[in-house]
């Protein structure tokens, strides 16, 4: 409770410092404060213009330009309660300038400062999810203006995007590189190969029902390879961060941006990489309100009828606990890490080996 009040106070502090009710119109266009094309390491800000709801936001940007080669954009902090991404992005700045051999890497550690400062998934100013409003609007609210600035100024500079997430605090998910199904079979194959290059314990092609306005969908529509890195657990831990950083380093090696030999990090005694797919029909949902108790772990192989978890109703004296079981042979790729859930809320994601051919079209 104290932590929640502290975060709410921080959100209020942010609004008082940066946001207004003065009804002022957007007074400028998004712009970079430095010459991003200059050779070597350079840094400055992507300025998101002020609007009626918020003052201008300067997003720190690092550019590492070593000439010809792949053009990569790395972003973190899209969701404010997923902090591994910003940490790993800043770690890259410590060693990548010396290690990079070619190409250009643009790093934006925090896309959404208001959300990160409030430890909130959505932007505290307008309540919007940044990863559901791309390509954004120049005359929109602050979240839409952030998306507009990134879409107009940074995305065109890249052929490949790594967006660093961490799945949120209420889920357990192994370090994973993820993408969504892509109709273009060639782009789908390139994207899966890039995702596999991270050598995380799991590569996941995730059919998601809520993809409108997502950053990767915009990039895919422009023919760009986009990989989202994810992990779960609710806390920022040293082991997970180490695996995360190794995975990004592996992907940079695969692109030829740095030299070296890829590593395959171990996670809970798992050292192999699996490429899986999960569809909307693979979501295991709660049949009632209650507290969900997980009874298996991520990467467990389960058969039809195996126990995934138990739902404990808490608002009835007569309701029995409900067993939630696997409907088919599958692999547990994500599971709620113990939480109060509502009716029809997802509590687990199940998956199976991935096949590219079903996505061609």
mmCIF file of C-alpha atoms in Angstrom:
data_model
loop_
_atom_site.group_PDB
_atom_site.id
_atom_site.type_symbol
_atom_site.label_atom_id
_atom_site.label_comp_id
_atom_site.label_asym_id
_atom_site.label_seq_id
_atom_site.Cartn_x
_atom_site.Cartn_y
_atom_site.Cartn_z
ATOM 1 C CA UNK A 1 0.000 0.000 0.000
ATOM 2 C CA UNK A 2 2.807 2.409 0.857
ATOM 3 C CA UNK A 3 4.506 1.636 -2.453
ATOM 4 C CA UNK A 4 1.279 2.299 -4.365
ATOM 5 C CA UNK A 5 0.761 5.641 -2.597
ATOM 6 C CA UNK A 6 4.372 6.597 -3.297
ATOM 7 C CA UNK A 7 3.933 5.828 -7.012
ATOM 8 C CA UNK A 8 0.683 7.796 -7.105
ATOM 9 C CA UNK A 9 2.438 10.717 -5.466
ATOM 10 C CA UNK A 10 5.216 10.525 -8.032
ATOM 11 C CA UNK A 11 2.636 10.558 -10.822
ATOM 12 C CA UNK A 12 1.092 13.644 -9.260
ATOM 13 C CA UNK A 13 4.524 15.281 -8.981
ATOM 14 C CA UNK A 14 5.136 14.615 -12.671
ATOM 15 C CA UNK A 15 1.819 16.176 -13.657
ATOM 16 C CA UNK A 16 2.399 19.248 -11.512
ATOM 17 C CA UNK A 17 5.882 19.801 -12.927
ATOM 18 C CA UNK A 18 5.258 19.086 -16.596
ATOM 19 C CA UNK A 19 1.551 19.170 -17.401
ATOM 20 C CA UNK A 20 -0.899 22.009 -17.621
ATOM 21 C CA UNK A 21 -4.557 22.702 -18.141
ATOM 22 C CA UNK A 22 -3.928 25.878 -20.053
ATOM 23 C CA UNK A 23 -5.244 24.541 -23.344
ATOM 24 C CA UNK A 24 -2.117 25.588 -25.199
ATOM 25 C CA UNK A 25 -1.854 24.206 -28.750
ATOM 26 C CA UNK A 26 1.142 22.299 -30.095
ATOM 27 C CA UNK A 27 3.704 25.019 -30.785
ATOM 28 C CA UNK A 28 6.425 23.152 -32.634
ATOM 29 C CA UNK A 29 7.227 19.974 -34.523
ATOM 30 C CA UNK A 30 9.253 17.049 -33.142
ATOM 31 C CA UNK A 31 12.969 17.454 -33.729
ATOM 32 C CA UNK A 32 16.413 16.184 -32.800
ATOM 33 C CA UNK A 33 18.770 18.526 -30.949
ATOM 34 C CA UNK A 34 21.918 17.137 -32.621
ATOM 35 C CA UNK A 35 23.281 15.918 -35.934
ATOM 36 C CA UNK A 36 22.483 12.229 -35.747
ATOM 37 C CA UNK A 37 24.411 11.524 -38.980
ATOM 38 C CA UNK A 38 27.812 12.588 -37.693
ATOM 39 C CA UNK A 39 30.376 9.751 -37.432
ATOM 40 C CA UNK A 40 31.169 8.077 -34.139
ATOM 41 C CA UNK A 41 29.300 8.516 -30.871
ATOM 42 C CA UNK A 42 26.915 11.450 -30.584
ATOM 43 C CA UNK A 43 24.046 12.193 -28.260
ATOM 44 C CA UNK A 44 21.213 14.616 -27.745
ATOM 45 C CA UNK A 45 17.448 14.564 -27.484
ATOM 46 C CA UNK A 46 14.365 13.776 -29.489
ATOM 47 C CA UNK A 47 12.070 16.616 -28.480
ATOM 48 C CA UNK A 48 8.394 15.723 -28.303
ATOM 49 C CA UNK A 49 6.470 19.020 -28.623
ATOM 50 C CA UNK A 50 4.331 20.379 -25.816
ATOM 51 C CA UNK A 51 0.579 20.343 -26.097
ATOM 52 C CA UNK A 52 -2.514 21.158 -24.107
ATOM 53 C CA UNK A 53 -1.744 18.419 -21.568
ATOM 54 C CA UNK A 54 2.018 18.414 -21.133
ATOM 55 C CA UNK A 55 5.196 20.415 -21.630
ATOM 56 C CA UNK A 56 7.745 19.350 -24.234
ATOM 57 C CA UNK A 57 9.477 16.043 -23.466
ATOM 58 C CA UNK A 58 13.188 15.631 -24.304
ATOM 59 C CA UNK A 59 13.922 11.917 -24.850
ATOM 60 C CA UNK A 60 17.664 11.090 -24.564
ATOM 61 C CA UNK A 61 19.013 9.588 -27.802
ATOM 62 C CA UNK A 62 22.432 8.012 -28.434
ATOM 63 C CA UNK A 63 23.736 7.516 -31.971
ATOM 64 C CA UNK A 64 26.682 5.227 -32.751
ATOM 65 C CA UNK A 65 27.578 5.691 -36.399
ATOM 66 C CA UNK A 66 30.326 3.499 -37.853
ATOM 67 C CA UNK A 67 29.458 3.940 -41.531
ATOM 68 C CA UNK A 68 28.056 1.328 -43.917
ATOM 69 C CA UNK A 69 26.185 -1.632 -42.487
ATOM 70 C CA UNK A 70 22.940 -2.521 -40.714
ATOM 71 C CA UNK A 71 20.817 0.325 -39.365
ATOM 72 C CA UNK A 72 19.406 -0.639 -35.968
ATOM 73 C CA UNK A 73 17.075 1.193 -33.577
ATOM 74 C CA UNK A 74 17.004 -0.006 -29.945
ATOM 75 C CA UNK A 75 14.254 1.293 -27.660
ATOM 76 C CA UNK A 76 13.273 0.705 -24.039
ATOM 77 C CA UNK A 77 10.770 2.093 -21.565
ATOM 78 C CA UNK A 78 7.693 1.892 -23.771
ATOM 79 C CA UNK A 79 5.814 0.614 -20.704
ATOM 80 C CA UNK A 80 6.800 2.334 -17.497
ATOM 81 C CA UNK A 81 6.631 -0.723 -15.232
ATOM 82 C CA UNK A 82 9.089 -2.709 -17.378
ATOM 83 C CA UNK A 83 12.485 -1.431 -16.317
ATOM 84 C CA UNK A 84 14.877 -4.099 -17.578
ATOM 85 C CA UNK A 85 14.791 -2.553 -21.061
ATOM 86 C CA UNK A 86 16.004 0.913 -20.007
ATOM 87 C CA UNK A 87 18.731 -0.649 -17.839
ATOM 88 C CA UNK A 88 20.051 -2.910 -20.613
ATOM 89 C CA UNK A 89 19.842 -0.050 -23.125
ATOM 90 C CA UNK A 90 22.018 2.132 -20.888
ATOM 91 C CA UNK A 91 24.456 -0.757 -20.357
ATOM 92 C CA UNK A 92 24.905 -0.930 -24.140
ATOM 93 C CA UNK A 93 26.089 2.670 -24.169
ATOM 94 C CA UNK A 94 28.961 1.697 -21.841
ATOM 95 C CA UNK A 95 30.577 -0.842 -24.193
ATOM 96 C CA UNK A 96 29.049 -0.621 -27.662
ATOM 97 C CA UNK A 97 30.983 2.482 -28.878
ATOM 98 C CA UNK A 98 34.266 0.545 -28.601
ATOM 99 C CA UNK A 99 32.885 -2.814 -29.760
ATOM 100 C CA UNK A 100 30.867 -1.705 -32.780
ATOM 101 C CA UNK A 101 32.655 -2.302 -36.088
ATOM 102 C CA UNK A 102 30.191 -1.008 -38.707
ATOM 103 C CA UNK A 103 26.689 0.277 -39.336
ATOM 104 C CA UNK A 104 24.629 2.584 -37.165
ATOM 105 C CA UNK A 105 22.868 1.924 -33.861
ATOM 106 C CA UNK A 106 20.429 4.437 -32.386
ATOM 107 C CA UNK A 107 19.532 3.833 -28.734
ATOM 108 C CA UNK A 108 16.573 5.423 -26.939
ATOM 109 C CA UNK A 109 16.607 4.000 -23.390
ATOM 110 C CA UNK A 110 13.255 5.504 -22.348
ATOM 111 C CA UNK A 111 10.449 6.132 -24.840
ATOM 112 C CA UNK A 112 7.883 7.127 -22.232
ATOM 113 C CA UNK A 113 9.372 9.163 -19.344
ATOM 114 C CA UNK A 114 6.040 9.955 -17.628
ATOM 115 C CA UNK A 115 5.170 6.251 -17.412
ATOM 116 C CA UNK A 116 8.651 5.184 -16.262
ATOM 117 C CA UNK A 117 8.827 7.835 -13.547
ATOM 118 C CA UNK A 118 5.434 6.705 -12.227
ATOM 119 C CA UNK A 119 6.191 2.950 -12.643
ATOM 120 C CA UNK A 120 2.988 2.741 -14.657
ATOM 121 C CA UNK A 121 2.285 0.623 -17.726
ATOM 122 C CA UNK A 122 0.349 3.479 -19.304
ATOM 123 C CA UNK A 123 1.165 7.183 -19.487
ATOM 124 C CA UNK A 124 -0.057 8.874 -16.304
ATOM 125 C CA UNK A 125 -1.028 12.070 -18.126
ATOM 126 C CA UNK A 126 -3.595 10.687 -20.571
ATOM 127 C CA UNK A 127 -3.960 7.039 -19.503
ATOM 128 C CA UNK A 128 -2.917 5.705 -22.912
ATOM 129 C CA UNK A 129 -0.737 2.689 -23.704
ATOM 130 C CA UNK A 130 2.108 3.911 -25.940
ATOM 131 C CA UNK A 131 2.277 0.526 -27.643
ATOM 132 C CA UNK A 132 -1.324 0.876 -28.854
ATOM 133 C CA UNK A 133 -1.219 4.353 -30.469
ATOM 134 C CA UNK A 134 1.405 4.102 -33.243
ATOM 135 C CA UNK A 135 1.932 5.900 -35.605
ATOM 136 C CA UNK A 136 0.558 8.541 -33.267
ATOM 137 C CA UNK A 137 -0.785 12.026 -33.918
ATOM 138 C CA UNK A 138 1.080 15.331 -34.064
ATOM 139 C CA UNK A 139 -1.957 17.115 -32.575
ATOM 140 C CA UNK A 140 -2.869 14.382 -30.106
ATOM 141 C CA UNK A 141 -2.255 13.827 -26.409
ATOM 142 C CA UNK A 142 1.269 13.338 -25.069
ATOM 143 C CA UNK A 143 1.351 9.571 -25.680
ATOM 144 C CA UNK A 144 0.229 10.078 -29.275
ATOM 145 C CA UNK A 145 2.834 12.834 -29.742
ATOM 146 C CA UNK A 146 5.608 10.520 -28.506
ATOM 147 C CA UNK A 147 4.526 7.870 -31.023
ATOM 148 C CA UNK A 148 4.333 10.495 -33.779
ATOM 149 C CA UNK A 149 7.863 11.764 -33.059
ATOM 150 C CA UNK A 150 9.357 8.259 -33.026
ATOM 151 C CA UNK A 151 7.441 7.229 -36.158
ATOM 152 C CA UNK A 152 8.428 10.302 -38.136
ATOM 153 C CA UNK A 153 12.045 10.843 -37.073
ATOM 154 C CA UNK A 154 13.595 7.620 -35.761
ATOM 155 C CA UNK A 155 11.831 4.692 -37.429
ATOM 156 C CA UNK A 156 12.727 5.853 -40.976
ATOM 157 C CA UNK A 157 16.416 5.727 -40.011
ATOM 158 C CA UNK A 158 16.311 2.002 -39.179
ATOM 159 C CA UNK A 159 15.897 -1.260 -41.064
ATOM 160 C CA UNK A 160 15.773 -3.309 -37.850
ATOM 161 C CA UNK A 161 14.218 -2.511 -34.460
ATOM 162 C CA UNK A 162 14.820 -4.134 -31.068
ATOM 163 C CA UNK A 163 12.154 -3.030 -28.574
ATOM 164 C CA UNK A 164 13.126 -4.027 -25.029
ATOM 165 C CA UNK A 165 10.188 -4.970 -22.787
ATOM 166 C CA UNK A 166 9.734 -7.220 -19.746
ATOM 167 C CA UNK A 167 6.125 -8.499 -19.926
ATOM 168 C CA UNK A 168 4.979 -6.768 -16.760
ATOM 169 C CA UNK A 169 5.172 -7.468 -13.040
ATOM 170 C CA UNK A 170 2.309 -9.979 -12.718
ATOM 171 C CA UNK A 171 3.647 -12.630 -15.083
ATOM 172 C CA UNK A 172 6.382 -15.216 -15.136
ATOM 173 C CA UNK A 173 7.947 -15.495 -18.592
ATOM 174 C CA UNK A 174 11.393 -16.823 -19.518
ATOM 175 C CA UNK A 175 13.745 -14.422 -21.307
ATOM 176 C CA UNK A 176 12.257 -14.442 -24.784
ATOM 177 C CA UNK A 177 12.471 -12.809 -28.177
ATOM 178 C CA UNK A 178 9.013 -12.364 -29.629
ATOM 179 C CA UNK A 179 7.189 -11.308 -32.754
ATOM 180 C CA UNK A 180 3.665 -11.487 -34.107
ATOM 181 C CA UNK A 181 2.513 -13.365 -37.214
ATOM 182 C CA UNK A 182 3.353 -11.451 -40.415
ATOM 183 C CA UNK A 183 1.485 -11.989 -43.692
ATOM 184 C CA UNK A 184 4.661 -11.409 -45.729
ATOM 185 C CA UNK A 185 6.306 -14.847 -45.560
ATOM 186 C CA UNK A 186 9.778 -13.519 -46.413
ATOM 187 C CA UNK A 187 9.629 -10.851 -43.694
ATOM 188 C CA UNK A 188 8.235 -13.434 -41.271
ATOM 189 C CA UNK A 189 11.191 -15.748 -41.913
ATOM 190 C CA UNK A 190 13.745 -12.912 -41.560
ATOM 191 C CA UNK A 191 12.122 -11.759 -38.331
ATOM 192 C CA UNK A 192 12.064 -15.236 -36.773
ATOM 193 C CA UNK A 193 15.739 -15.766 -37.705
ATOM 194 C CA UNK A 194 16.603 -12.448 -36.074
ATOM 195 C CA UNK A 195 14.608 -13.357 -32.975
ATOM 196 C CA UNK A 196 16.353 -16.735 -32.756
ATOM 197 C CA UNK A 197 19.747 -14.973 -32.928
ATOM 198 C CA UNK A 198 19.207 -13.662 -29.386
ATOM 199 C CA UNK A 199 19.524 -17.314 -28.268
ATOM 200 C CA UNK A 200 17.130 -16.719 -25.410
ATOM 201 C CA UNK A 201 15.524 -19.788 -23.823
ATOM 202 C CA UNK A 202 12.394 -19.108 -25.866
ATOM 203 C CA UNK A 203 11.608 -17.540 -29.241
ATOM 204 C CA UNK A 204 7.870 -16.927 -29.488
ATOM 205 C CA UNK A 205 5.573 -16.130 -32.404
ATOM 206 C CA UNK A 206 2.614 -14.746 -30.526
ATOM 207 C CA UNK A 207 -0.786 -14.341 -32.138
ATOM 208 C CA UNK A 208 -2.261 -11.513 -30.107
ATOM 209 C CA UNK A 209 -5.841 -10.269 -30.381
ATOM 210 C CA UNK A 210 -4.973 -6.674 -29.408
ATOM 211 C CA UNK A 211 -2.414 -5.504 -31.989
ATOM 212 C CA UNK A 212 -3.942 -2.264 -33.271
ATOM 213 C CA UNK A 213 -1.489 0.606 -32.893
ATOM 214 C CA UNK A 214 1.464 -1.560 -31.864
ATOM 215 C CA UNK A 215 4.978 -0.353 -32.699
ATOM 216 C CA UNK A 216 5.958 -3.619 -34.382
ATOM 217 C CA UNK A 217 2.889 -3.636 -36.619
ATOM 218 C CA UNK A 218 3.871 -0.205 -37.952
ATOM 219 C CA UNK A 219 7.448 -1.372 -38.574
ATOM 220 C CA UNK A 220 6.274 -4.581 -40.260
ATOM 221 C CA UNK A 221 3.997 -2.576 -42.577
ATOM 222 C CA UNK A 222 7.132 -0.751 -43.751
ATOM 223 C CA UNK A 223 9.044 -3.988 -44.391
ATOM 224 C CA UNK A 224 11.278 -3.658 -41.333
ATOM 225 C CA UNK A 225 12.456 -6.478 -39.070
ATOM 226 C CA UNK A 226 11.162 -5.866 -35.544
ATOM 227 C CA UNK A 227 11.938 -8.066 -32.539
ATOM 228 C CA UNK A 228 10.525 -7.505 -29.078
ATOM 229 C CA UNK A 229 12.562 -8.824 -26.144
ATOM 230 C CA UNK A 230 10.503 -9.902 -23.142
ATOM 231 C CA UNK A 231 10.948 -11.428 -19.706
ATOM 232 C CA UNK A 232 8.791 -11.610 -16.618
ATOM 233 C CA UNK A 233 8.968 -12.015 -12.882
ATOM 234 C CA UNK A 234 7.944 -8.711 -11.346
ATOM 235 C CA UNK A 235 11.353 -7.640 -10.062
ATOM 236 C CA UNK A 236 14.545 -6.403 -11.683
ATOM 237 C CA UNK A 237 17.086 -9.136 -10.887
ATOM 238 C CA UNK A 238 20.771 -9.466 -11.727
ATOM 239 C CA UNK A 239 20.436 -12.939 -13.306
ATOM 240 C CA UNK A 240 17.646 -11.876 -15.654
ATOM 241 C CA UNK A 241 19.490 -8.676 -16.593
ATOM 242 C CA UNK A 242 22.646 -10.657 -17.395
ATOM 243 C CA UNK A 243 20.704 -13.038 -19.678
ATOM 244 C CA UNK A 244 18.933 -10.081 -21.288
ATOM 245 C CA UNK A 245 22.211 -8.304 -22.059
ATOM 246 C CA UNK A 246 23.818 -11.475 -23.427
ATOM 247 C CA UNK A 247 20.824 -11.948 -25.717
ATOM 248 C CA UNK A 248 21.089 -8.432 -27.152
ATOM 249 C CA UNK A 249 24.849 -8.920 -27.588
ATOM 250 C CA UNK A 250 24.191 -12.175 -29.478
ATOM 251 C CA UNK A 251 21.803 -10.358 -31.819
ATOM 252 C CA UNK A 252 24.377 -7.628 -32.479
ATOM 253 C CA UNK A 253 26.904 -10.328 -33.380
ATOM 254 C CA UNK A 254 24.416 -11.934 -35.771
ATOM 255 C CA UNK A 255 23.925 -8.570 -37.503
ATOM 256 C CA UNK A 256 27.688 -8.145 -37.874
ATOM 257 C CA UNK A 257 27.668 -4.942 -35.825
ATOM 258 C CA UNK A 258 30.122 -6.378 -33.290
ATOM 259 C CA UNK A 259 32.583 -9.256 -33.377
ATOM 260 C CA UNK A 260 32.551 -12.255 -31.094
ATOM 261 C CA UNK A 261 31.013 -15.654 -30.479
ATOM 262 C CA UNK A 262 27.401 -15.957 -29.410
ATOM 263 C CA UNK A 263 26.614 -17.469 -26.010
ATOM 264 C CA UNK A 264 23.585 -19.513 -25.016
ATOM 265 C CA UNK A 265 22.675 -18.375 -21.503
ATOM 266 C CA UNK A 266 21.153 -20.844 -19.045
ATOM 267 C CA UNK A 267 17.819 -20.112 -17.359
ATOM 268 C CA UNK A 268 16.601 -22.327 -14.502
ATOM 269 C CA UNK A 269 18.655 -25.271 -15.758
ATOM 270 C CA UNK A 270 17.353 -24.748 -19.319
ATOM 271 C CA UNK A 271 20.083 -23.999 -21.845
ATOM 272 C CA UNK A 272 18.397 -24.894 -25.120
ATOM 273 C CA UNK A 273 16.434 -22.445 -27.251
ATOM 274 C CA UNK A 274 12.907 -23.313 -28.353
ATOM 275 C CA UNK A 275 10.990 -21.585 -31.131
ATOM 276 C CA UNK A 276 7.311 -21.740 -30.251
ATOM 277 C CA UNK A 277 4.020 -20.263 -31.347
ATOM 278 C CA UNK A 278 0.972 -19.369 -29.319
ATOM 279 C CA UNK A 279 -2.430 -18.356 -30.628
ATOM 280 C CA UNK A 280 -5.352 -16.567 -29.049
ATOM 281 C CA UNK A 281 -7.051 -19.952 -28.610
ATOM 282 C CA UNK A 282 -4.111 -21.096 -26.456
ATOM 283 C CA UNK A 283 -4.894 -18.572 -23.731
ATOM 284 C CA UNK A 284 -6.070 -20.207 -20.516
ATOM 285 C CA UNK A 285 -8.662 -17.935 -18.923
ATOM 286 C CA UNK A 286 -10.208 -17.724 -15.488
ATOM 287 C CA UNK A 287 -13.811 -18.971 -15.289
ATOM 288 C CA UNK A 288 -14.537 -16.839 -12.203
ATOM 289 C CA UNK A 289 -13.155 -14.130 -9.932
ATOM 290 C CA UNK A 290 -10.557 -15.176 -7.418
ATOM 291 C CA UNK A 291 -6.901 -15.648 -6.584
ATOM 292 C CA UNK A 292 -4.924 -17.655 -9.110
ATOM 293 C CA UNK A 293 -2.406 -20.161 -7.734
ATOM 294 C CA UNK A 294 0.092 -21.419 -10.363
ATOM 295 C CA UNK A 295 0.868 -25.144 -10.202
ATOM 296 C CA UNK A 296 3.499 -25.331 -12.951
ATOM 297 C CA UNK A 297 6.435 -23.315 -14.219
ATOM 298 C CA UNK A 298 7.390 -21.692 -17.498
ATOM 299 C CA UNK A 299 8.923 -24.048 -20.077
ATOM 300 C CA UNK A 300 7.192 -27.047 -18.447
ATOM 301 C CA UNK A 301 5.839 -29.575 -20.931
ATOM 302 C CA UNK A 302 2.243 -30.474 -20.097
ATOM 303 C CA UNK A 303 -0.219 -33.013 -21.472
ATOM 304 C CA UNK A 304 -3.964 -32.808 -21.864
ATOM 305 C CA UNK A 305 -5.539 -32.718 -18.441
ATOM 306 C CA UNK A 306 -2.392 -31.686 -16.549
ATOM 307 C CA UNK A 307 -2.961 -29.141 -13.786
ATOM 308 C CA UNK A 308 -1.874 -25.607 -14.736
ATOM 309 C CA UNK A 309 -3.208 -23.787 -11.700
ATOM 310 C CA UNK A 310 -6.032 -23.425 -9.190
ATOM 311 C CA UNK A 311 -8.499 -20.573 -8.897
ATOM 312 C CA UNK A 312 -9.619 -19.791 -5.345
ATOM 313 C CA UNK A 313 -12.891 -17.812 -5.198
ATOM 314 C CA UNK A 314 -12.786 -15.356 -2.311
ATOM 315 C CA UNK A 315 -16.248 -13.748 -2.413
ATOM 316 C CA UNK A 316 -18.307 -16.859 -1.693
ATOM 317 C CA UNK A 317 -18.557 -19.178 1.280
ATOM 318 C CA UNK A 318 -19.869 -22.060 -0.812
ATOM 319 C CA UNK A 319 -17.812 -21.906 -4.026
ATOM 320 C CA UNK A 320 -15.135 -24.569 -4.345
ATOM 321 C CA UNK A 321 -11.666 -23.950 -5.745
ATOM 322 C CA UNK A 322 -11.465 -24.605 -9.481
ATOM 323 C CA UNK A 323 -8.750 -26.653 -11.190
ATOM 324 C CA UNK A 324 -7.512 -25.172 -14.468
ATOM 325 C CA UNK A 325 -6.058 -27.827 -16.767
ATOM 326 C CA UNK A 326 -4.292 -28.019 -20.100
ATOM 327 C CA UNK A 327 -6.594 -28.723 -23.030
ATOM 328 C CA UNK A 328 -3.853 -30.331 -25.121
ATOM 329 C CA UNK A 329 -0.183 -31.298 -25.100
ATOM 330 C CA UNK A 330 1.785 -28.061 -25.009
ATOM 331 C CA UNK A 331 4.527 -26.024 -23.361
ATOM 332 C CA UNK A 332 3.860 -23.382 -20.719
ATOM 333 C CA UNK A 333 5.351 -20.172 -22.091
ATOM 334 C CA UNK A 334 3.863 -17.698 -19.600
ATOM 335 C CA UNK A 335 1.896 -17.925 -16.364
ATOM 336 C CA UNK A 336 0.439 -15.428 -13.948
ATOM 337 C CA UNK A 337 2.696 -15.166 -10.933
ATOM 338 C CA UNK A 338 -0.127 -15.273 -8.407
ATOM 339 C CA UNK A 339 -2.741 -12.515 -8.645
ATOM 340 C CA UNK A 340 -6.391 -11.710 -8.112
ATOM 341 C CA UNK A 341 -8.085 -12.144 -11.469
ATOM 342 C CA UNK A 342 -11.488 -11.338 -12.919
ATOM 343 C CA UNK A 343 -13.756 -13.554 -14.988
ATOM 344 C CA UNK A 344 -12.284 -14.370 -18.410
ATOM 345 C CA UNK A 345 -8.872 -12.916 -17.523
ATOM 346 C CA UNK A 346 -5.862 -14.726 -18.988
ATOM 347 C CA UNK A 347 -3.844 -16.699 -16.421
ATOM 348 C CA UNK A 348 -1.518 -18.712 -18.688
ATOM 349 C CA UNK A 349 -0.259 -18.908 -22.262
ATOM 350 C CA UNK A 350 0.404 -22.332 -23.761
ATOM 351 C CA UNK A 351 2.462 -22.929 -26.902
ATOM 352 C CA UNK A 352 3.760 -25.528 -29.359
ATOM 353 C CA UNK A 353 6.649 -25.798 -31.839
ATOM 354 C CA UNK A 354 6.411 -23.055 -34.462
ATOM 355 C CA UNK A 355 5.848 -23.591 -38.170
ATOM 356 C CA UNK A 356 6.525 -20.733 -40.590
ATOM 357 C CA UNK A 357 4.322 -22.060 -43.368
ATOM 358 C CA UNK A 358 1.038 -21.202 -41.640
ATOM 359 C CA UNK A 359 1.874 -17.482 -41.787
ATOM 360 C CA UNK A 360 2.630 -17.185 -45.478
ATOM 361 C CA UNK A 361 0.049 -15.257 -47.443
#
